[in-house]
Amino acid sequence: MADSAGTQSGQNGPFDVVILGGGSGGYACALRAAQLGMKVALVEKGELGGTCLHRGCIPTKALLHAAEVADSSRESEQFGVRTSFEGIDMPAVNAYKDGVVARLYKGLQGLVKSRKITFVEGMGRLVSPTAVEVDGRRYEGKHVVLATGSYAKSLPGLDIDGSQVITSDQALKLDRVPASVVVLGGGVIGCEFASVWKSFGAEVTIVEALPHLVPLEDEQSSKMLERAFRKRKIAFELGARFSGVEKTEGGVKVSLENGKTIEAELLLVAVGRGPTSQELGYEQVGVEMERGFVKVDEHCQTNVPTISAVGDLIPTLQLAHVGFGEGIMVAERLGGLEPAPIDYDGVPRVTYSEPEVASVGITESRAKEKYGDDGIETLTYDLAGNGKSQILKTAGFVKLVRQKDGPVVGIHMVGSRVGELVAEAQLIYGWEAYPDDVASLVHAHPTQTEAVGEAHLALAGKPLHAHG
Ligand SMILES: Cc1cc2nc3c(=O)[nH]c(=O)nc-3n(C[C@H](O)[C@H](O)[C@H](O)COP(=O)(O)OP(=O)(O)OC[C@H]3O[C@@H](n4cnc5c(N)ncnc54)[C@H](O)[C@@H]3O)c2cc1C
């Protein structure tokens, strides 16, 4: 197809940069490159905005917000407010969610157009170190950026049928609340859907092969989430491996290697995402790959000097803001600036379940590996001592990991809304602050950010609302 209508703004090549894939990584690269005066072509086979906008971050967070509203109305009496919870109108929830996506999509299309980026609709393929072909038409650039993203993986022998056995793609389109669900995978995506469905009234069981939910987080955070999920009656099987699924009249029967079976209406497969890199010409052009991911250096350049790659396609954290950061860094490098490489430990991570789990920096166990068992100190500030958290009736903590006599190297938080605290945590980590540096900052009362301040006060040896 020729340059698209809709977001089209027509400049023909040759381009300074041709970007394959218009998701978070690709479009961020396009916007920044155009801002730096480069002539940019952005190739997208689906919808501008990619996974994050259409099938990921935004729609899931809209569902999680609807879930929070459901919980608030169901549990309002504990705040002295009488309401009656009548149920979930899934078509209306979807209309709300789709409305959010549609407004952001329109805004993004407008942005791309306003920056005079040539938006090419169609399936692209890398055909040389400097060219992408779309429907027989060649787009030449001084540089090419690969940003084709990822897809929901499954396990060997586990077929996604899209109705009883589904991935997040279909889960976001369900027109009903299932009576019961087995969620295979207790990572971020699995825990978020488990949280939504439980709030919507489904019976949920998570199956996780590793010993904990959100296994990449600090173990204390995982255990706190598990405690909270137990209280919410979200069931989970940890250290349990999937062995098979059978279709039944009512849905599915899932078998585990430990001999247990679980029956449910649906099986959500949330076992991770694999790079979209097959049959796109990458290997033929000589781009080095590893397990399907495109290999890059710390500036996201591949072994082919004119080709860079960003986002879920490369083996870094699969997060939208990582894609944004990498896309911007590549655009700046191609624009002759000297951007610093990304410190991936300093990237904030949030699981937006109820309660939320948020972190930045390294876990206690990684800190021990790095600095030795005696080379670190930790402090856990319980949200029980935080006024705003009490008002919200949430439980959790702010945990600090510091290098002994050195800076704070990890901040780990659990509780309702703690995702919003990660911005300060990220500054603390990024500025290599000592507990004393943060302790001297006055935090607004009563906010949850106070818990961050109080944790640093306590670690600096001068606790306020905590026992010393
Ligand atoms: C359910 C879910 C929830 C998530 N929640 C969050 C969250 O809360 N926060 C967060 O930070 N991250 C979240 N993520 C992850 C986030 O969505 C991804 O990290 C991000 O979208 C990656 O961006 P990307 O540009 O690398 O890839 P994508 O967004 O996947 O974009 C790649 C684009 O390339 C296009 N493309 C692929 N092949 C071709 C081709 N041959 N020709 C033309 N176009 C092509 C695709 O159509 C797609 O639009 C979530 C993901 C999922 C699935």
Coordinates of C-alpha atoms and ligand atoms in Angstrom, one line a residue:
M1 CA 0.0 0.0 0.0
A2 CA 1.2 3.5 -0.7
D3 CA 1.8 6.1 2.0
S4 CA -1.3 6.1 4.1
A5 CA -4.2 8.4 4.4
G6 CA -5.2 9.2 7.9
T7 CA -1.9 10.1 9.4
Q8 CA -0.2 10.5 6.0
S9 CA 1.9 13.5 5.4
G10 CA 3.7 13.0 2.2
Q11 CA 7.4 13.3 1.8
N12 CA 9.1 10.8 -0.5
G13 CA 12.5 9.3 0.2
P14 CA 15.3 9.0 0.5
F15 CA 14.9 9.2 4.2
D16 CA 17.3 9.8 7.0
V17 CA 15.6 7.0 8.9
V18 CA 13.1 4.3 8.1
I19 CA 11.5 2.8 11.1
L20 CA 9.8 -0.6 10.9
G21 CA 7.0 -0.8 13.5
G22 CA 4.9 1.9 15.0
G23 CA 4.6 0.8 18.6
S24 CA 6.1 2.6 21.6
G25 CA 9.7 2.1 20.5
G26 CA 9.1 2.9 16.8
Y27 CA 6.9 5.9 17.2
A28 CA 9.0 7.5 20.0
C29 CA 12.0 7.2 17.7
A30 CA 10.1 8.7 14.8
L31 CA 8.8 11.7 16.9
R32 CA 12.2 12.5 18.3
A33 CA 14.0 12.0 14.9
A34 CA 11.5 14.4 13.2
Q35 CA 12.0 16.9 16.0
L36 CA 15.7 16.8 15.3
G37 CA 15.1 17.7 11.7
M38 CA 15.4 14.2 10.2
K39 CA 13.3 13.0 7.3
V40 CA 11.4 10.0 8.7
A41 CA 9.3 7.1 7.4
L42 CA 7.4 5.0 9.9
V43 CA 6.1 1.7 8.6
E44 CA 3.2 0.0 10.5
K45 CA 1.1 -3.0 9.5
G46 CA -1.6 -2.6 12.1
E47 CA -2.4 0.4 14.2
L48 CA -0.1 3.2 15.1
G49 CA 0.6 2.9 18.9
G50 CA 1.2 -0.9 18.8
T51 CA 0.7 -3.2 21.7
C52 CA 0.8 -0.6 24.5
L53 CA -2.0 1.5 23.2
H54 CA -4.3 -1.1 21.6
R55 CA -3.6 -4.4 23.4
G56 CA -1.5 -3.6 26.4
C57 CA -0.8 -0.9 28.9
I58 CA -3.7 1.4 28.2
P59 CA -6.7 -1.0 27.9
T60 CA -5.5 -3.1 30.8
K61 CA -5.2 -0.1 33.0
A62 CA -8.7 1.0 32.0
L63 CA -10.0 -2.4 33.1
L64 CA -8.1 -2.1 36.3
H65 CA -9.6 1.3 37.0
A66 CA -13.1 -0.2 36.4
A67 CA -12.1 -3.0 38.8
E68 CA -11.2 -0.4 41.4
V69 CA -14.5 1.3 41.0
A70 CA -16.3 -2.1 41.4
D71 CA -14.3 -2.8 44.6
S72 CA -15.1 0.7 45.9
S73 CA -18.8 0.4 45.4
R74 CA -18.9 -3.2 46.8
E75 CA -16.9 -2.2 49.8
S76 CA -18.2 1.3 50.4
E77 CA -19.9 0.5 53.7
Q78 CA -16.6 0.3 55.5
F79 CA -16.3 4.0 54.8
G80 CA -19.8 4.6 55.9
V81 CA -21.2 5.1 52.4
R82 CA -24.2 3.0 51.4
T83 CA -24.2 1.9 47.8
S84 CA -25.4 -1.3 46.2
F85 CA -23.2 -3.1 43.7
E86 CA -25.3 -4.5 41.0
G87 CA -22.8 -6.0 38.7
I88 CA -20.5 -5.5 35.8
D89 CA -21.9 -4.4 32.4
M90 CA -19.0 -5.7 30.3
P91 CA -20.1 -4.0 27.0
A92 CA -20.2 -0.7 28.9
V93 CA -16.8 -1.3 30.5
N94 CA -15.4 -2.1 27.0
A95 CA -17.0 1.1 25.6
Y96 CA -15.2 3.1 28.4
K97 CA -11.9 1.3 27.7
D98 CA -12.2 1.6 23.9
G99 CA -13.0 5.3 24.3
V100 CA -9.8 5.9 26.2
V101 CA -7.8 4.1 23.6
A102 CA -9.6 5.9 20.7
R103 CA -8.9 9.4 22.1
L104 CA -5.2 8.6 22.6
Y105 CA -5.0 7.0 19.2
K106 CA -6.4 10.1 17.6
G107 CA -4.0 12.3 19.5
L108 CA -1.0 10.1 18.5
Q109 CA -2.1 10.1 14.8
G110 CA -2.2 13.9 15.0
L111 CA 1.2 14.1 16.6
V112 CA 2.8 11.9 13.9
K113 CA 1.1 14.0 11.2
S114 CA 2.2 17.3 12.7
R115 CA 5.8 16.2 12.8
K116 CA 5.7 15.6 9.0
I117 CA 6.5 11.9 9.4
T118 CA 5.7 9.8 6.4
F119 CA 3.4 7.1 7.8
V120 CA 3.4 4.0 5.6
E121 CA 0.6 1.5 6.2
G122 CA 1.5 -2.1 5.4
M123 CA 3.6 -5.1 6.2
G124 CA 7.3 -4.2 5.9
R125 CA 10.3 -6.3 5.4
L126 CA 14.0 -5.5 5.8
V127 CA 15.6 -5.9 2.3
S128 CA 19.1 -4.3 2.8
P129 CA 21.1 -2.6 5.5
T130 CA 19.4 0.6 4.4
A131 CA 16.0 -0.3 3.1
V132 CA 12.5 -1.7 4.0
E133 CA 10.1 -2.9 1.4
V134 CA 6.3 -2.6 1.8
D135 CA 4.1 -4.1 -0.8
G136 CA 6.7 -4.0 -3.5
R137 CA 7.7 -0.4 -2.8
R138 CA 11.2 0.3 -1.4
Y139 CA 11.8 2.9 1.3
E140 CA 15.5 3.8 1.5
G141 CA 17.0 5.5 4.5
K142 CA 20.5 6.3 5.7
H143 CA 19.5 4.3 8.8
V144 CA 16.9 1.7 9.6
V145 CA 15.4 1.1 13.0
L146 CA 13.7 -2.2 13.7
A147 CA 10.8 -2.0 16.2
T148 CA 8.5 -4.8 15.4
G149 CA 7.7 -5.6 19.0
S150 CA 6.4 -8.9 20.4
Y151 CA 3.6 -11.4 20.6
A152 CA 2.0 -13.4 23.4
K153 CA 3.8 -16.7 23.7
S154 CA 2.4 -20.1 24.5
L155 CA 3.9 -23.3 25.7
P156 CA 4.7 -26.3 23.5
G157 CA 1.5 -28.3 22.8
L158 CA -0.7 -25.6 24.2
D159 CA -2.8 -24.2 21.4
I160 CA -4.5 -20.9 21.7
D161 CA -8.0 -21.3 20.3
G162 CA -9.1 -17.8 21.1
S163 CA -12.3 -18.8 22.9
Q164 CA -11.6 -21.1 25.8
V165 CA -7.8 -20.9 25.7
I166 CA -6.9 -17.3 25.2
T167 CA -4.1 -14.7 25.5
S168 CA -4.2 -11.1 26.7
D169 CA -5.3 -10.1 23.2
Q170 CA -8.6 -11.9 23.4
A171 CA -9.0 -11.3 27.2
L172 CA -9.2 -7.6 26.4
K173 CA -12.1 -8.2 24.0
L174 CA -14.2 -10.4 26.2
D175 CA -17.8 -9.3 26.2
R176 CA -18.6 -11.1 29.5
V177 CA -17.1 -11.7 32.9
P178 CA -16.1 -15.3 33.0
A179 CA -17.4 -17.3 36.0
S180 CA -13.9 -18.8 36.5
V181 CA -10.5 -18.5 35.0
V182 CA -7.2 -20.2 35.3
V183 CA -4.3 -17.8 34.7
L184 CA -1.2 -19.5 33.5
G185 CA 1.7 -17.3 34.5
G186 CA 2.0 -15.2 37.7
G187 CA 4.0 -12.4 36.1
V188 CA 2.8 -8.8 35.7
I189 CA 0.2 -9.5 33.0
G190 CA -1.2 -12.6 34.7
C191 CA -1.5 -10.8 38.1
E192 CA -3.1 -7.8 36.5
F193 CA -5.8 -9.9 34.8
A194 CA -6.3 -12.0 37.9
S195 CA -6.9 -8.8 39.9
V196 CA -9.4 -7.4 37.4
W197 CA -11.4 -10.6 37.1
K198 CA -11.5 -11.1 40.8
S199 CA -12.9 -7.6 41.3
F200 CA -15.4 -8.3 38.5
G201 CA -16.6 -11.4 40.4
A202 CA -14.8 -14.3 38.7
E203 CA -13.2 -17.2 40.6
V204 CA -9.5 -17.0 39.7
T205 CA -6.6 -19.4 40.1
I206 CA -3.1 -18.4 39.1
V207 CA -0.6 -21.1 38.1
E208 CA 3.1 -20.1 38.3
A209 CA 6.0 -22.4 37.7
L210 CA 8.4 -20.3 39.8
P211 CA 8.2 -20.2 43.6
H212 CA 6.5 -16.8 43.7
L213 CA 4.1 -14.4 42.0
V214 CA 5.8 -11.5 40.1
P215 CA 9.0 -13.5 40.4
L216 CA 11.3 -10.7 39.1
E217 CA 10.4 -8.5 42.1
D218 CA 12.1 -8.5 45.5
E219 CA 10.9 -11.6 47.3
Q220 CA 9.4 -9.6 50.1
S221 CA 7.2 -7.8 47.6
S222 CA 6.1 -11.1 46.0
K223 CA 5.2 -12.5 49.4
M224 CA 3.2 -9.3 50.3
L225 CA 1.3 -9.6 47.1
E226 CA 0.6 -13.2 47.7
R227 CA -0.7 -12.4 51.2
A228 CA -3.0 -9.7 49.7
F229 CA -4.2 -12.0 46.9
R230 CA -4.9 -14.7 49.5
K231 CA -7.0 -12.2 51.4
R232 CA -8.9 -11.3 48.2
K233 CA -9.5 -15.1 47.7
I234 CA -7.4 -15.2 44.5
A235 CA -6.1 -18.7 44.5
F236 CA -2.6 -19.6 43.3
E237 CA -0.4 -22.6 42.8
L238 CA 3.2 -21.7 43.1
G239 CA 6.1 -23.9 41.8
A240 CA 3.5 -25.7 39.8
R241 CA 4.1 -26.6 36.2
F242 CA 1.4 -26.9 33.6
S243 CA 1.1 -30.3 32.0
G244 CA -2.0 -30.1 29.8
V245 CA -5.4 -28.7 29.1
E246 CA -8.6 -30.5 28.0
K247 CA -11.7 -28.9 26.7
T248 CA -14.8 -29.6 28.7
E249 CA -18.4 -28.7 28.3
G250 CA -18.1 -25.8 30.6
G251 CA -14.7 -24.7 29.5
V252 CA -11.3 -26.2 30.3
K253 CA -9.7 -28.7 32.6
V254 CA -6.1 -27.7 33.3
S255 CA -3.7 -30.4 34.6
L256 CA -0.5 -29.6 36.5
E257 CA 2.6 -31.8 36.8
N258 CA 1.9 -32.1 40.6
G259 CA -1.2 -34.1 39.7
K260 CA -3.7 -31.4 40.5
T261 CA -6.4 -30.4 38.0
I262 CA -8.4 -27.2 37.9
E263 CA -11.6 -26.7 36.0
A264 CA -12.6 -23.2 34.8
E265 CA -14.5 -21.5 32.0
L266 CA -11.3 -20.0 30.6
L267 CA -7.6 -20.5 30.5
L268 CA -5.6 -17.3 30.1
V269 CA -2.1 -18.0 28.9
A270 CA 0.2 -15.3 30.2
V271 CA 3.6 -17.0 30.0
G272 CA 5.6 -14.1 28.5
R273 CA 6.1 -12.4 25.2
G274 CA 8.4 -13.4 22.3
P275 CA 10.0 -11.1 19.8
T276 CA 8.3 -10.5 16.4
S277 CA 11.3 -11.2 14.2
Q278 CA 10.5 -14.2 12.0
E279 CA 10.6 -13.9 8.2
L280 CA 11.2 -10.2 8.3
G281 CA 14.5 -10.4 6.5
Y282 CA 16.6 -9.7 9.6
E283 CA 18.9 -12.7 9.3
Q284 CA 19.2 -12.4 5.5
V285 CA 20.5 -8.9 5.9
G286 CA 23.0 -10.2 8.4
V287 CA 21.5 -8.9 11.7
E288 CA 22.8 -10.9 14.6
M289 CA 20.0 -12.5 16.6
E290 CA 19.7 -14.5 19.8
R291 CA 16.7 -16.6 20.7
G292 CA 14.7 -14.6 18.2
F293 CA 15.7 -11.3 19.8
V294 CA 17.8 -8.8 17.8
K295 CA 21.2 -8.3 19.5
V296 CA 22.2 -4.7 20.2
D297 CA 24.9 -2.7 22.0
E298 CA 24.3 -0.3 24.8
H299 CA 23.2 2.3 22.3
C300 CA 20.7 -0.1 20.6
Q301 CA 22.9 -0.5 17.5
T302 CA 23.0 -3.9 15.9
N303 CA 26.1 -5.5 14.3
V304 CA 25.1 -3.9 11.0
P305 CA 26.1 -0.2 11.6
T306 CA 23.2 1.3 9.7
I307 CA 20.6 -0.8 11.6
S308 CA 19.4 -0.2 15.2
A309 CA 16.6 -2.0 17.1
V310 CA 14.5 -1.0 20.0
G311 CA 11.6 -2.1 22.3
D312 CA 10.3 -5.6 22.9
L313 CA 12.3 -6.9 19.9
I314 CA 15.6 -6.6 21.8
P315 CA 16.4 -8.5 25.1
T316 CA 15.8 -5.6 27.5
L317 CA 12.8 -5.1 29.9
Q318 CA 9.6 -5.4 27.9
L319 CA 8.0 -2.2 29.0
A320 CA 6.5 0.7 27.0
H321 CA 8.6 3.3 28.7
V322 CA 11.7 1.3 27.9
G323 CA 10.7 1.3 24.3
F324 CA 10.2 5.1 24.5
G325 CA 13.6 5.6 26.1
E326 CA 15.4 3.4 23.6
G327 CA 13.6 5.0 20.6
I328 CA 14.5 8.5 21.8
M329 CA 18.1 7.4 22.5
V330 CA 18.5 6.0 18.9
A331 CA 17.0 9.1 17.3
E332 CA 19.4 11.3 19.3
R333 CA 22.4 9.1 18.3
L334 CA 21.4 9.2 14.6
G335 CA 20.9 12.9 15.0
G336 CA 24.5 13.4 16.0
L337 CA 23.9 13.9 19.8
E338 CA 25.6 11.8 22.4
P339 CA 22.8 10.3 24.5
A340 CA 23.8 8.3 27.6
P341 CA 23.0 4.6 27.6
I342 CA 19.9 3.6 29.6
D343 CA 20.5 2.3 33.1
Y344 CA 18.0 -0.5 33.0
D345 CA 18.1 -1.0 36.8
G346 CA 16.9 2.5 37.1
V347 CA 13.8 1.9 35.0
P348 CA 10.7 1.9 37.2
R349 CA 8.5 -1.3 37.2
V350 CA 4.9 -1.4 38.2
T351 CA 2.3 -4.2 38.5
Y352 CA -1.0 -2.4 38.6
S353 CA -2.9 -5.0 40.4
E354 CA -4.8 -4.4 43.7
P355 CA -2.6 -4.0 45.6
E356 CA 0.1 -2.5 43.3
V357 CA 3.7 -3.6 43.3
A358 CA 6.3 -1.0 42.3
S359 CA 10.1 -1.0 42.3
V360 CA 13.2 0.6 41.0
G361 CA 16.9 -0.4 41.4
I362 CA 17.9 -3.8 42.5
T363 CA 16.4 -6.4 44.8
E364 CA 17.8 -7.4 48.1
S365 CA 19.1 -10.7 46.8
R366 CA 20.9 -9.0 43.8
A367 CA 22.3 -6.4 46.2
K368 CA 23.7 -9.2 48.3
E369 CA 25.3 -10.8 45.2
K370 CA 26.8 -7.5 44.3
Y371 CA 28.0 -6.1 47.6
G372 CA 28.1 -9.2 49.8
D373 CA 25.7 -10.3 52.6
D374 CA 27.4 -7.8 55.0
G375 CA 27.7 -5.1 52.4
I376 CA 24.0 -4.0 52.4
E377 CA 21.4 -2.6 54.8
T378 CA 17.6 -2.9 54.3
L379 CA 14.7 -1.2 56.0
T380 CA 11.0 -1.9 55.6
Y381 CA 8.6 0.8 56.5
D382 CA 5.2 -0.6 57.1
L383 CA 2.3 1.4 55.5
A384 CA 0.4 0.8 58.8
G385 CA 2.3 3.9 60.1
N386 CA 1.3 6.0 57.1
G387 CA -1.9 8.1 57.6
K388 CA -3.0 8.2 54.0
S389 CA -2.6 4.4 53.6
Q390 CA -4.7 4.0 56.7
I391 CA -7.3 6.3 55.2
L392 CA -7.3 4.1 52.1
K393 CA -7.3 1.0 54.2
T394 CA -4.4 -0.5 52.3
A395 CA -1.6 -2.6 53.7
G396 CA 1.9 -2.9 52.4
F397 CA 5.4 -1.3 52.7
V398 CA 8.2 0.7 51.4
K399 CA 11.4 -1.3 51.5
L400 CA 14.8 0.3 51.0
V401 CA 18.0 -1.5 50.0
R402 CA 21.2 0.5 50.4
Q403 CA 24.8 -0.3 50.0
K404 CA 26.3 -0.2 53.5
D405 CA 27.5 3.4 54.1
G406 CA 26.5 4.1 50.5
P407 CA 23.6 5.1 48.4
V408 CA 20.1 3.6 48.2
V409 CA 20.3 1.0 45.4
G410 CA 16.7 -0.4 45.5
I411 CA 13.2 0.7 46.5
H412 CA 10.4 -1.8 46.6
M413 CA 6.8 -1.0 47.4
V414 CA 3.5 -2.8 47.8
G415 CA 0.1 -1.2 48.5
S416 CA -2.8 0.5 46.8
R417 CA -1.6 3.3 44.5
V418 CA 2.2 2.9 45.3
G419 CA 2.8 2.9 41.5
E420 CA 2.5 6.7 41.8
L421 CA 5.3 6.7 44.4
V422 CA 7.8 5.2 41.9
A423 CA 8.6 8.6 40.4
E424 CA 10.3 9.8 43.6
A425 CA 11.9 6.4 44.1
Q426 CA 13.4 6.7 40.6
L427 CA 14.9 10.1 41.4
I428 CA 16.4 8.8 44.6
Y429 CA 17.9 5.9 42.8
G430 CA 19.1 8.0 39.9
W431 CA 20.7 10.6 42.1
E432 CA 22.4 7.9 44.1
A433 CA 21.0 9.5 47.2
Y434 CA 22.0 8.5 50.7
P435 CA 19.2 8.0 53.2
D436 CA 20.2 11.3 54.9
D437 CA 19.7 13.2 51.7
V438 CA 16.1 12.1 51.4
A439 CA 15.5 12.3 55.2
S440 CA 16.1 16.1 55.0
L441 CA 13.3 16.5 52.4
V442 CA 9.9 17.5 53.9
H443 CA 7.1 15.4 52.5
A444 CA 3.5 16.5 52.3
H445 CA 1.2 15.2 55.0
P446 CA -1.0 13.1 54.7
T447 CA 0.3 11.5 51.5
Q448 CA 1.6 8.1 50.7
T449 CA 4.9 9.8 49.6
E450 CA 5.5 10.4 53.3
A451 CA 6.1 6.7 53.6
V452 CA 9.1 7.1 51.2
G453 CA 10.3 10.0 53.4
E454 CA 9.8 8.1 56.6
A455 CA 11.6 5.0 55.3
H456 CA 14.6 7.2 54.6
L457 CA 14.3 8.9 58.0
A458 CA 14.3 5.5 59.6
L459 CA 17.3 4.2 57.6
A460 CA 19.2 7.4 58.4
G461 CA 18.7 6.5 62.1
K462 CA 16.1 9.1 62.9
P463 CA 12.7 7.4 62.6
L464 CA 9.6 9.5 63.1
H465 CA 6.4 7.4 62.9
A466 CA 8.3 4.1 63.3
H467 CA 9.9 2.3 66.1
G468 CA 13.6 2.9 66.2
Ligands
LIG1 C1 -1.5 -7.0 28.4 C2 -0.3 -6.1 28.4 C3 -0.2 -5.2 29.3 C4 0.9 -4.3 29.3 N1 1.0 -3.4 30.3 C5 2.1 -2.6 30.3 C6 2.2 -1.5 31.3 O1 1.3 -1.3 32.0 N2 3.3 -0.7 31.2 C7 4.3 -0.9 30.4 O2 5.3 -0.2 30.4 N3 4.2 -1.9 29.5 C8 3.2 -2.7 29.4 N4 3.1 -3.7 28.5 C9 4.2 -3.9 27.5 C10 4.2 -2.9 26.4 O3 3.0 -3.0 25.8 C11 5.3 -3.2 25.4 O4 6.6 -3.2 26.1 C12 5.4 -2.2 24.3 O5 4.2 -2.1 23.6 C13 6.6 -2.5 23.4 O6 6.7 -1.6 22.4 P1 7.3 -2.0 21.0 O7 7.3 -0.7 20.2 O8 8.6 -2.7 21.2 O9 6.4 -3.1 20.3 P2 4.8 -3.0 20.0 O10 4.1 -2.1 20.8 O11 4.4 -4.5 19.9 O12 4.8 -2.4 18.5 C14 5.4 -3.1 17.4 C15 4.6 -2.6 16.2 O13 5.2 -3.1 15.0 C16 4.2 -3.5 14.1 N5 4.8 -4.5 13.2 C17 5.3 -5.7 13.5 N6 5.8 -6.3 12.4 C18 5.7 -5.4 11.4 C19 6.0 -5.4 10.0 N7 6.6 -6.5 9.5 N8 5.7 -4.4 9.3 C20 5.0 -3.3 9.8 N9 4.7 -3.2 11.1 C21 5.0 -4.3 11.9 C22 3.1 -4.1 15.0 O14 1.9 -4.1 14.3 C23 3.1 -3.2 16.2 O15 2.2 -2.1 16.0 C24 2.0 -4.5 28.4 C25 1.8 -5.5 27.4 C26 0.7 -6.3 27.4 C27 0.6 -7.4 26.4

